[in-house]
Coordinates of C-alpha atoms and ligand atoms in Angstrom, one line a residue:
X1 CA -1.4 -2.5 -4.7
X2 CA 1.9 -0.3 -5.1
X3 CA 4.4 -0.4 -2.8
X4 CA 6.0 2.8 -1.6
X5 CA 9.4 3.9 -2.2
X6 CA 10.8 6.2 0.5
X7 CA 12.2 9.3 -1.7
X8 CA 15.5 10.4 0.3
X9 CA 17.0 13.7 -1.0
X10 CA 20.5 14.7 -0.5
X11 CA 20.7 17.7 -2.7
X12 CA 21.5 19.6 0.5
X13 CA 24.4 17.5 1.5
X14 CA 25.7 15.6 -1.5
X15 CA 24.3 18.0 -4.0
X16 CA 26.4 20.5 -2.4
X17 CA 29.4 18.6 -2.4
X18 CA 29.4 19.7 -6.7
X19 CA 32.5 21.9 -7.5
X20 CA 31.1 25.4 -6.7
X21 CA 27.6 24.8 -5.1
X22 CA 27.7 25.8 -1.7
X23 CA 25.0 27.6 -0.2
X24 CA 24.4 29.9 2.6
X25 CA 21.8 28.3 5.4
X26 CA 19.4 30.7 4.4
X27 CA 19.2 29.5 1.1
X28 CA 19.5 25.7 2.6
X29 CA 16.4 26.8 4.6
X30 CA 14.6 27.8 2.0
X31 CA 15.6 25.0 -0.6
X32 CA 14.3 22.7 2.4
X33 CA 11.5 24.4 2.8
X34 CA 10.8 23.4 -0.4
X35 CA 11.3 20.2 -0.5
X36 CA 9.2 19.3 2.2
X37 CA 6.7 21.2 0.1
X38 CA 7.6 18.6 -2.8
X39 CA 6.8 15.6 -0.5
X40 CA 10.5 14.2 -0.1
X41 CA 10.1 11.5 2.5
X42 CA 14.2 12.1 3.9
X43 CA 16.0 14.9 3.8
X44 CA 19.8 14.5 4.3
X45 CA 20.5 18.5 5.2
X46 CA 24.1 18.0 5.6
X47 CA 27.8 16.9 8.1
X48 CA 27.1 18.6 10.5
X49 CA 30.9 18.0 11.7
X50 CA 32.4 19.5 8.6
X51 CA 31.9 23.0 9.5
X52 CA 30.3 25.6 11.9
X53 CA 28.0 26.5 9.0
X54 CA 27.0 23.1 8.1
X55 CA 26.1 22.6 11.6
X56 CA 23.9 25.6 12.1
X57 CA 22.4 24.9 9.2
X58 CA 21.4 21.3 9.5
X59 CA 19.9 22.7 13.0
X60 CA 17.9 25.3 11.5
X61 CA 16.5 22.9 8.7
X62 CA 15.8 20.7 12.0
X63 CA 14.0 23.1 14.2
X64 CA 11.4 23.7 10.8
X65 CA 10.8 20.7 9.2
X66 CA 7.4 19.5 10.6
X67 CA 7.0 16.5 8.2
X68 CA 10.0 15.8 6.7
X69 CA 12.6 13.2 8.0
X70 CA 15.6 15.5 8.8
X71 CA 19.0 13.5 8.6
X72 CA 22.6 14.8 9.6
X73 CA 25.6 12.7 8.1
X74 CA 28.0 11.5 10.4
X75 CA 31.8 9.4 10.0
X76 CA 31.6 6.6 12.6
X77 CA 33.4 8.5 15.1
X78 CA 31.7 9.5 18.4
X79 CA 32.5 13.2 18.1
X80 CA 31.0 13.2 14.3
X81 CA 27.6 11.2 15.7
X82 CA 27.4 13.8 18.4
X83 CA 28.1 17.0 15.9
X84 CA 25.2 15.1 13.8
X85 CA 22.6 14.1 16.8
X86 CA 23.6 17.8 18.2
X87 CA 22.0 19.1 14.9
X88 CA 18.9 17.4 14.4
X89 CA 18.1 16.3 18.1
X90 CA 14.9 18.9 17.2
X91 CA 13.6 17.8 14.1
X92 CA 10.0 16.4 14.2
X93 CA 11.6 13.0 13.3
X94 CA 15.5 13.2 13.3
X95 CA 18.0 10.4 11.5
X96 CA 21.7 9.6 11.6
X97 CA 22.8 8.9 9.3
X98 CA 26.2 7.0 9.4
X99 CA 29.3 5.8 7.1
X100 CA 32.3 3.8 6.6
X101 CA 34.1 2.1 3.3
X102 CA 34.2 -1.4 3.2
X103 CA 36.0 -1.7 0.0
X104 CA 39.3 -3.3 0.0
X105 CA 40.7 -0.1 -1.6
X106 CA 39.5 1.9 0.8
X107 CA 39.9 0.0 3.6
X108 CA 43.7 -0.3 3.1
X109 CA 44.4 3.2 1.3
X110 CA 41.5 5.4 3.2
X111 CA 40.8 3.9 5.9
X112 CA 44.1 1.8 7.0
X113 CA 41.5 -0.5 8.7
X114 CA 41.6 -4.5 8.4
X115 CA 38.2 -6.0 7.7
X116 CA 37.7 -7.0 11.7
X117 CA 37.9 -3.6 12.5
X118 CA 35.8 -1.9 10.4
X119 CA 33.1 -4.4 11.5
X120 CA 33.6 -4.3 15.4
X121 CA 33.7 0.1 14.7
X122 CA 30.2 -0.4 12.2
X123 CA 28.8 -2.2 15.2
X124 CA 30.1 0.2 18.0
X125 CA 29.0 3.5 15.9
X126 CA 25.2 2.5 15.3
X127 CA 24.7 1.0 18.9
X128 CA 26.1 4.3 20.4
X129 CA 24.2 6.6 17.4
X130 CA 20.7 4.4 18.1
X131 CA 21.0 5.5 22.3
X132 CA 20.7 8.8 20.9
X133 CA 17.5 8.3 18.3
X134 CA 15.9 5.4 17.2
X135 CA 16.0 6.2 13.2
X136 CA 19.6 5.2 12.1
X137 CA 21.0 4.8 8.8
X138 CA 24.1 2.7 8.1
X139 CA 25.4 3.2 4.6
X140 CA 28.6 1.2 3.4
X141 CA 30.7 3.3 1.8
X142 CA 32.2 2.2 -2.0
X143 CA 29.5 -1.0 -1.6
X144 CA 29.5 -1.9 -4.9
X145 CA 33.1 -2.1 -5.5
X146 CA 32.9 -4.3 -1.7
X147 CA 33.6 -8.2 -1.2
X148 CA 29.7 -9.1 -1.1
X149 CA 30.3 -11.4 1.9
X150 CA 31.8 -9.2 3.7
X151 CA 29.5 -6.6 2.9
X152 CA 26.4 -8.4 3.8
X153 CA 28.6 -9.4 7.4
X154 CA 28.9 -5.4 8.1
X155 CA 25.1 -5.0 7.1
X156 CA 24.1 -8.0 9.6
X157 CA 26.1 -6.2 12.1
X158 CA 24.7 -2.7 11.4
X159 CA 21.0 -4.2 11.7
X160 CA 21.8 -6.0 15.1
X161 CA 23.1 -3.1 16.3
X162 CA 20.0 -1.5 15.9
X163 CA 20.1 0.0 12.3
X164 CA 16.6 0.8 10.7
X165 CA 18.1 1.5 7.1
X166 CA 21.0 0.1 5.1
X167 CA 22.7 2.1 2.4
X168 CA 24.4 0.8 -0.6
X169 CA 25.9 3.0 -2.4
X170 CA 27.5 2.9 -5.9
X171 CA 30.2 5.8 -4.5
X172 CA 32.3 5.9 -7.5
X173 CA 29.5 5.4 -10.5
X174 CA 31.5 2.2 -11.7
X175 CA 28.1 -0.3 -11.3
X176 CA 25.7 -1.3 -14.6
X177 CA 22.5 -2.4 -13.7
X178 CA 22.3 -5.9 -14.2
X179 CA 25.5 -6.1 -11.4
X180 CA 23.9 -3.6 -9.4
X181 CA 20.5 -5.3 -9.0
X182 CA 22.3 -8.7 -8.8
X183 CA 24.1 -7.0 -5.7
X184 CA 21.0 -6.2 -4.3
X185 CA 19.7 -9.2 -4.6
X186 CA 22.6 -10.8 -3.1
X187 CA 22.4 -8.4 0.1
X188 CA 19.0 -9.4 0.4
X189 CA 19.3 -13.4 0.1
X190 CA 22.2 -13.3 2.3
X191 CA 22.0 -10.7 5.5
X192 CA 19.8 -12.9 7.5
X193 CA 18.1 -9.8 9.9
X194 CA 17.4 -8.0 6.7
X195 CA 14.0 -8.2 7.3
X196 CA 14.4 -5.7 9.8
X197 CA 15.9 -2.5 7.7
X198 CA 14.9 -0.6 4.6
X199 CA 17.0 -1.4 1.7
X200 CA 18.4 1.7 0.3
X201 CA 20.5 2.7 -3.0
X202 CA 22.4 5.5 -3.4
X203 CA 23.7 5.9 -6.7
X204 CA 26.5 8.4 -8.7
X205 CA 26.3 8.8 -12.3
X206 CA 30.2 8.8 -13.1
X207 CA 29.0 6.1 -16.1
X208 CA 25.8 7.9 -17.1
X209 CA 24.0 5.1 -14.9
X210 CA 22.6 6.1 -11.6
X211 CA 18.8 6.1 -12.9
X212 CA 19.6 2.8 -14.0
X213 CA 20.9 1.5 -11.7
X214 CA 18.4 2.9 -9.1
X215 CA 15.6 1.6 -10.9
X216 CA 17.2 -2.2 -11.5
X217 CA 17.9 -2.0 -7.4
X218 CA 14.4 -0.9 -7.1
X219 CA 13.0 -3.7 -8.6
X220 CA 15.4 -6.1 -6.7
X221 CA 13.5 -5.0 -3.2
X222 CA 15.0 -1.8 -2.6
X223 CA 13.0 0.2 -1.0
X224 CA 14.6 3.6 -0.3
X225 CA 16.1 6.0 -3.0
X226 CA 18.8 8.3 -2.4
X227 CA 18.5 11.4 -5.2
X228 CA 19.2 14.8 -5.6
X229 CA 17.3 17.6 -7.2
X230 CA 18.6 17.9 -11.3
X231 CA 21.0 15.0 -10.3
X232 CA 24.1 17.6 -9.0
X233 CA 26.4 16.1 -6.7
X234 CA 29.7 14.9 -6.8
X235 CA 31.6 14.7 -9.9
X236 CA 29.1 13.7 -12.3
X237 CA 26.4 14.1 -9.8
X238 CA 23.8 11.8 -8.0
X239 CA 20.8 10.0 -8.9
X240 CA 18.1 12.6 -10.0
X241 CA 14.4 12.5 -8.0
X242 CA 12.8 13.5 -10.6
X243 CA 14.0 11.1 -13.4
X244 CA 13.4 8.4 -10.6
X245 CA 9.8 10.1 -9.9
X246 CA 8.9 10.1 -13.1
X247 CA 10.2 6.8 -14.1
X248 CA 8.1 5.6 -11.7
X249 CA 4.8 7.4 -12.5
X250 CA 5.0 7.0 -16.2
X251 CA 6.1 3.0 -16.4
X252 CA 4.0 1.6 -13.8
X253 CA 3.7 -1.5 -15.6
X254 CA 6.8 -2.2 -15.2
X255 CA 7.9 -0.3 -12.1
X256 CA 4.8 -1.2 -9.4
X257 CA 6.2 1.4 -7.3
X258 CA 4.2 4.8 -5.5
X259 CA 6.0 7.8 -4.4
X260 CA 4.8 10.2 -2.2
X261 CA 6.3 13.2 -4.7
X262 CA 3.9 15.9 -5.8
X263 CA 5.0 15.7 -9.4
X264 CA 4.0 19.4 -10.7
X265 CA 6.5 20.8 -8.0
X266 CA 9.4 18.8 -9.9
X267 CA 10.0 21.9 -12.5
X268 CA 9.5 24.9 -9.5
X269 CA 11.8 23.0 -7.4
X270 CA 14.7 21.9 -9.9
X271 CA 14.6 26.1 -11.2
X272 CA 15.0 26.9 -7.4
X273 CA 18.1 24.8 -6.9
X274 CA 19.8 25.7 -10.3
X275 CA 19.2 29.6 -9.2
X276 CA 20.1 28.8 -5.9
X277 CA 23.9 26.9 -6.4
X278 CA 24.4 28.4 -9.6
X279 CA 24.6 25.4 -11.7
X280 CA 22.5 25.7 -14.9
X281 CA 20.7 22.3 -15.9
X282 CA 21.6 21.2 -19.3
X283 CA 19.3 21.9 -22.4
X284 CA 18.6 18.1 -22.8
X285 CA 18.4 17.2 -19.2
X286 CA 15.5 14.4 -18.8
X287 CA 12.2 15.6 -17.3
X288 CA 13.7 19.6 -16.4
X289 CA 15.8 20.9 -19.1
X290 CA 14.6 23.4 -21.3
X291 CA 14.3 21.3 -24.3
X292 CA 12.6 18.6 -22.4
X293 CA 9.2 19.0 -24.0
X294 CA 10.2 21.3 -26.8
X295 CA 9.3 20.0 -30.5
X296 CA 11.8 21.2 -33.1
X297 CA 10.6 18.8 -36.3
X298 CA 7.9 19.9 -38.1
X299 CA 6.7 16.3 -38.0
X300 CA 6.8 16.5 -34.5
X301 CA 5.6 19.2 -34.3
X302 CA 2.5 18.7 -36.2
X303 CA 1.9 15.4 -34.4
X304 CA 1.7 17.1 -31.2
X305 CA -0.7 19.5 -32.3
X306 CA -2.9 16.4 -33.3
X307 CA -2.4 14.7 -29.9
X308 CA 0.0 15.1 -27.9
X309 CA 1.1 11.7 -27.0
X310 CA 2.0 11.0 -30.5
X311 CA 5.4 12.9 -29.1
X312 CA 5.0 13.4 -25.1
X313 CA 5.5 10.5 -23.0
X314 CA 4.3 13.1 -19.9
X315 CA 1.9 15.7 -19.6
X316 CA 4.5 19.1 -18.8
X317 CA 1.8 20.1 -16.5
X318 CA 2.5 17.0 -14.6
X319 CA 5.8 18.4 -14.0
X320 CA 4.9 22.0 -12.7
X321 CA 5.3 23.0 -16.8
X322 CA 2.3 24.9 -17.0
X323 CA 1.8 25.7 -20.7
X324 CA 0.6 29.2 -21.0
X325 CA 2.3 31.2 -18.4
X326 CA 1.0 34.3 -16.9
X327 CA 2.8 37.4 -18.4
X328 CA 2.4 40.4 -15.6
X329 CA 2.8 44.0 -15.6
X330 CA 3.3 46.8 -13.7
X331 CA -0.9 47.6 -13.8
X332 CA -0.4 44.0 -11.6
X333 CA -1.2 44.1 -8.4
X334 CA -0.1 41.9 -4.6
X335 CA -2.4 39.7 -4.8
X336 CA -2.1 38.9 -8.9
X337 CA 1.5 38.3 -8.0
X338 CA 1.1 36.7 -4.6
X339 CA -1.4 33.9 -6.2
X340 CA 1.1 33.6 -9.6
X341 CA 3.9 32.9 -7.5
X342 CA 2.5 30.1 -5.0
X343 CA 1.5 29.1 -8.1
X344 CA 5.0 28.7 -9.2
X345 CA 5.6 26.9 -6.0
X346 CA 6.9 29.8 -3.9
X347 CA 5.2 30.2 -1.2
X348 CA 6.4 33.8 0.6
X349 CA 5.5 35.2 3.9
X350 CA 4.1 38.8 4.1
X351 CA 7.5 40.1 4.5
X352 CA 8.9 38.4 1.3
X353 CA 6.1 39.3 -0.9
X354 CA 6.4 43.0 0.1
X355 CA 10.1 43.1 -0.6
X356 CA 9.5 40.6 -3.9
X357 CA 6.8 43.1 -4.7
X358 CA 9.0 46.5 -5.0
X359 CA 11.6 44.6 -7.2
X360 CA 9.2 43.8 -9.6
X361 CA 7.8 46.2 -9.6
X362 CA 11.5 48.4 -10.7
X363 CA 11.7 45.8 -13.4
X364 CA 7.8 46.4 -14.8
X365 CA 9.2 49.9 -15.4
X366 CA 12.2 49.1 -17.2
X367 CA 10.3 45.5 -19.1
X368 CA 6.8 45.6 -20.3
X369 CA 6.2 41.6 -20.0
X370 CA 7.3 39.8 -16.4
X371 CA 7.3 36.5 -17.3
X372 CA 8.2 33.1 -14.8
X373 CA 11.7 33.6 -15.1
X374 CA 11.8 36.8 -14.2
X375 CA 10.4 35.9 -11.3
X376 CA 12.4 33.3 -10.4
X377 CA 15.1 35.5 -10.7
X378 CA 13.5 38.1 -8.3
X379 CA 12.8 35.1 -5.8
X380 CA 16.3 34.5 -5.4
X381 CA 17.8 37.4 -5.4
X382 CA 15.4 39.3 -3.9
X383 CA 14.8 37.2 -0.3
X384 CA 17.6 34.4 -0.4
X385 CA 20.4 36.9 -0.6
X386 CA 20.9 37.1 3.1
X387 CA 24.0 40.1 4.3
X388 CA 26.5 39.7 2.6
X389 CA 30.3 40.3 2.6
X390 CA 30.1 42.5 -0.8
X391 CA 27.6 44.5 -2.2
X392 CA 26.9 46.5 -5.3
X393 CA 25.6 50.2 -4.7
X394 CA 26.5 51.9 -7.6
X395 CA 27.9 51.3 -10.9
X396 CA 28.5 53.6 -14.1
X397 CA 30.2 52.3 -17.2
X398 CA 31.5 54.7 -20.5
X399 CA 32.5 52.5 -23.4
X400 CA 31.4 53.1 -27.2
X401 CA 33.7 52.9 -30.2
X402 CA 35.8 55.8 -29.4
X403 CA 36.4 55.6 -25.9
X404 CA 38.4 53.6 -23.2
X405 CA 36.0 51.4 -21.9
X406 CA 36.1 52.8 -18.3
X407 CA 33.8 51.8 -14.9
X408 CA 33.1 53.5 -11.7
X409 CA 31.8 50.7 -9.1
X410 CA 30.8 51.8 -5.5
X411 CA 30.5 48.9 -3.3
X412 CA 30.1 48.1 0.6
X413 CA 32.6 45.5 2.1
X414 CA 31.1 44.5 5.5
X415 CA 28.7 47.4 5.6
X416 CA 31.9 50.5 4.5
X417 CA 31.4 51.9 1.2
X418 CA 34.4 52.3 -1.1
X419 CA 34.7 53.5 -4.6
X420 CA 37.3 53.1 -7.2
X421 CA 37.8 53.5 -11.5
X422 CA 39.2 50.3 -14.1
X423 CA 39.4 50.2 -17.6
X424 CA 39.5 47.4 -19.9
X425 CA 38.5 45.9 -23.2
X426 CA 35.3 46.9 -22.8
X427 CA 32.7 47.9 -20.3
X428 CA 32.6 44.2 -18.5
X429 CA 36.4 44.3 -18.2
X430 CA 36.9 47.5 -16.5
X431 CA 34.1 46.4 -14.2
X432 CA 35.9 43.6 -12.9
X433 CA 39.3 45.4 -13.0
X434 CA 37.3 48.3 -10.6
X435 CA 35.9 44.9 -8.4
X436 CA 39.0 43.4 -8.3
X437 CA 40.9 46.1 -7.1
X438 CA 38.3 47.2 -4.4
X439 CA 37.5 43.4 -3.0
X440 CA 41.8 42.7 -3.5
X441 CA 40.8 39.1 -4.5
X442 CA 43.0 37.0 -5.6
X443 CA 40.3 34.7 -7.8
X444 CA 40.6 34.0 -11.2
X445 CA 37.9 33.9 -13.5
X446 CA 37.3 30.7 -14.6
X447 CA 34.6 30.8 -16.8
X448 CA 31.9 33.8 -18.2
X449 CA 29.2 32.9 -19.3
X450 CA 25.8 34.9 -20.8
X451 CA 22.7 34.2 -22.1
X452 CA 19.3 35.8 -22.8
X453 CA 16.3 34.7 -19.8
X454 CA 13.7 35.4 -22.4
X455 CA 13.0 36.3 -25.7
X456 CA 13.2 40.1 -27.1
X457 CA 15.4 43.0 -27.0
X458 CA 14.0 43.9 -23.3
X459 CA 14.8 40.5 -21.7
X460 CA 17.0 40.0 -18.4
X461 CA 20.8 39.0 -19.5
X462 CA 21.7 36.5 -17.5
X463 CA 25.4 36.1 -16.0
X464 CA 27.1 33.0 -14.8
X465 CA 30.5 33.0 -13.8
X466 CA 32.5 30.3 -12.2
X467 CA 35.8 31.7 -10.1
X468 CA 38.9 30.1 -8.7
X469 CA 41.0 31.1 -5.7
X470 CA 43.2 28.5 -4.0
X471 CA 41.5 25.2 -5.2
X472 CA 38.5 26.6 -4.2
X473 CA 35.9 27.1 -7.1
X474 CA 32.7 29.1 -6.6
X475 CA 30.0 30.2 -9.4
X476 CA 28.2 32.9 -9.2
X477 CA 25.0 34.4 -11.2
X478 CA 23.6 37.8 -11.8
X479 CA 20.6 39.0 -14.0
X480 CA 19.2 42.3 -14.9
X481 CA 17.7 44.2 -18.2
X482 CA 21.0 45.6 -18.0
X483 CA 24.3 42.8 -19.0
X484 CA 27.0 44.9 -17.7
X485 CA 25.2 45.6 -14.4
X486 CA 24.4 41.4 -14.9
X487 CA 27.5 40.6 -15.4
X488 CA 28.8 43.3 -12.3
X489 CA 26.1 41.0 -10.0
X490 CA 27.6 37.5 -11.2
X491 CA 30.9 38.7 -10.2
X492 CA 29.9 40.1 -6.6
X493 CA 28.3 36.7 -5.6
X494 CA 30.7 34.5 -7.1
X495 CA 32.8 36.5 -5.0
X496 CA 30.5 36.4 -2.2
X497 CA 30.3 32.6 -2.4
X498 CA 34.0 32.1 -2.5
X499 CA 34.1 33.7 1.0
X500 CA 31.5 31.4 1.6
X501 CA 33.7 28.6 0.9
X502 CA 36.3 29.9 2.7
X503 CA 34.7 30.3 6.2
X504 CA 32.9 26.8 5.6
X505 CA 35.7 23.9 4.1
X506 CA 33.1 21.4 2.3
X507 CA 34.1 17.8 3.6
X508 CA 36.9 16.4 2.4
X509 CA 36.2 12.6 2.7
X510 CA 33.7 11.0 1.1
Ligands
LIG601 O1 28.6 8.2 -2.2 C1 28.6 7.8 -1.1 O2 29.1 6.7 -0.8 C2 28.1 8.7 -0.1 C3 27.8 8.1 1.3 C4 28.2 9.0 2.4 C5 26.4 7.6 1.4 O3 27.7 9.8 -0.3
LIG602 ZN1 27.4 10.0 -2.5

């Protein structure tokens, strides 16, 4: 019989701490939304104390999740595990979930805390969070890196103060897995309540390791896994689900372990967080990149055509990678669409569908074929945009070989249109010289980037641009048939997103 691993997802809180991968709580909402739909056991939906936005956001998430686990981080200090039960005090099943380093390096150069003291505040925090709610997660920050005594003595204080998970984590991505499972054996043999908690890991992949390492700690009687959706999260990111997931579900034999993950939402779910926060996932990225299950060799090639497995260690539909994909047009009608896209994973209320309906249809004018990714694209931008601080209502370029490339942008800034002229190097340029003027921002453009959605002369350009304005760094995407007015979208929301940031200062301390 398998044993279950409870699947904890922190893309929301963790994944969002990536440079430039903020979101607004609609689009938290609906990521969530999702994710509940994918089967995640936790859902970490953010600090609540790190911002107003966070907050209301973690609350909404709260009030709708039905099945889902909803968890709001907290410090250790009374005010943060307030902020955090204040969130998710409505959630069908509410965590909180709380922290504190117990390195040596961050005990005397973070924290300023002697050992004694970080273990009498451990027991003080999760005695007063577990008066509020009876689900409480301790996790010790920088664990790996920790004195394992000492470790295992805050853990033994964190369970008898009424903890019901323990968190290692692997903050700075420095563990291999032999050490890491070692440590987790170690926590095990020597907290003596541990009997009482969920183990659980939480890894970062600074070394390339944090699917290692999750797996080794698996198999060492850990029992909870902390991931995030296409592994984004701090520096180098966070353990991804689905490389765990899948792990999991393709080496039984050597990983006895049952999720509660609906695999084939894996690929809908990953393509909704990458349009969501920006933040393409790489080519060769296990499981969800683009190449994952393409076949370049003609000896592979030819293999697969034989049988599949010669090549495929998965099925792609396993993974939501459904093989022939529906092309629609505009002869397609509601319900073709409506079914395609739940399909797809996106389940819309009447309202969405109506508005996700018009915009394709617009595009089926302008492109014969709508394929998935077009879709996707309408998804997003169609009913996650919520109001915005800048919006595009007009835009006219002249460029060609003889002319000064020149743009006229009309936009609306809180609502009030405004109008101006640029010129440039070409048609992009004076675009962004119009923007720039109009919005008076002070960013600077970090990074442009373009590429094709689809095949063919008619496909969606696709814009990704990644903008800087006082150490804050947003990315922002745009697609349409059209790459100027693509590249005029990427450049409103990264804008949009940087005011974003601005309004809601991402946490600063773990
Ligand atoms: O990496 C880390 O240590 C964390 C903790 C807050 C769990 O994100
Ligand atoms: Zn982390």
């Amino acid at each position: 019989m398998e044993e279950r691993v409870i699947i904890f997802d922190t893309t929301l809180r963790d994944g969002e701490q990536s440079p430039g991968a903020s979101m607004n709580a609609a689009e938290k909402l609906r990521l969530a939304t999702q994710l509940e739909k994918l089967g995640v056991d936790v859902l970490e939906a953010g600090f609540p104390a790190a911002s107003e936005g966070d907050f209301d956001a973690v609350s909404k998430i709260a009030s709708k999740l039905k099945k889902t686990e909803v968890a709001g981080l907290a410090r250790t200090s009374k005010a943060d595990i307030d902020r955090a039960w204040g969130a998710v005090q409505h959630a069908a099943k509410p965590r909180i979930h709380t922290f504190l380093a117990t390195s040596d390096i961050h005990m005397e150069y973070k924290l300023n805390m002697t050992r004694d003291q970080v273990l009498k505040t451990t027991s003080e925090s999760v005695k007063y969070a577990k008066s509020l709610t009876d689900s409480i997660e301790f996790s010790a920050e920088d664990a790996s890196r920790s004195d394992r005594d000492f470790l295992c003595k805050v853990f033994e204080a964190a369970i008898e103060a009424g903890a019901t998970t323990i968190n290692i984590p692997d903050t700075v991505g420095y563990a291999i897995p032999m050490e890491f499972a070692d440590l987790v054996n170690y926590v095990i043999d020597h907290t003596p309540n541990i009997n009482k908690a969920v183990v659980s890991v939480h890894c970062h992949n600074d070394l390339g390791l944090a699917t290692a390492n999750t797996l080794a700690a698996l198999n060492s009687g850990a029992r909870q896994a902390e991931v995030t959706i296409n592994g984004i999260g701090e520096r180098a990111g966070n353990t991804s689900l689905e490389e765990v997931v899948m792990s999991l579900h393709t080496r039984p034999n050597y990983m006895p372990f049952s999720s509660n993950i609906k695999t084939e939402l894996i690929y809908p779910t990953s393509r909704l967080v990458s349009m969501i926060t920006g933040i393409i996932v790489q080519p060769n990225k296990a499981i969800v990149g683009a190449n994952a299950f393409a076949h370049e060799a003609g000896i592979h090639q030819d293999g697969v055509l034989k049988n599949p497995m010669t090549y495929e260690i998965m099925k792609p539909e396993t993974v939501g990678l459904s093989a022939s994909k529906l092309v629609l047009g505009k002869h397609s009608g509601r319900h073709a669409l409506r079914s395609h896209l739940k399909e797809m994973g996106y389940d819309l209320s009447d309202e969405e569908l109506k508005l996700v309906f018009k915009k394709f249809k617009e595009l089926a004018d302008k492109k014969k074929h709508v394929v998935d990714e077009d879709l996707e694209v309408i998804v997003t931008e169609g009913i996650l945009r919520t109001a915005e601080i800048f919006e595009l209502e007009y835009l006219h370029v002249t460029s060609g070989t003889t002319v000064i490339p020149m743009a006229t942008v009309r936009l609306f800034i809180n609502g009030r249109p405004v109008q101006g002229t640029g010129y440039g190097n070409g048609p992009i340029d004076a675009a962004y010289d119009c923007i720039a003027k109009l919005t008076g921002t002070e960013s600077e453009l970090l990074r442009f980037s373009i590429s094709a959605i689809t095949s063919g002369t008619d496909a969606q350009g696709e814009v990704t641009v990644r903008l800087k304005e006082n150490g804050l760094v947003a990315l922002g995407r745009g697609a349409d048939p059209d790459i100027i007015t693509a590249s005029v979208k990427a450049y409103i929301n990264g804008l949009n997103r940087l005011e974003y940031l601005k309004a809601n200062p991402v946490m600063a301390t773990t």
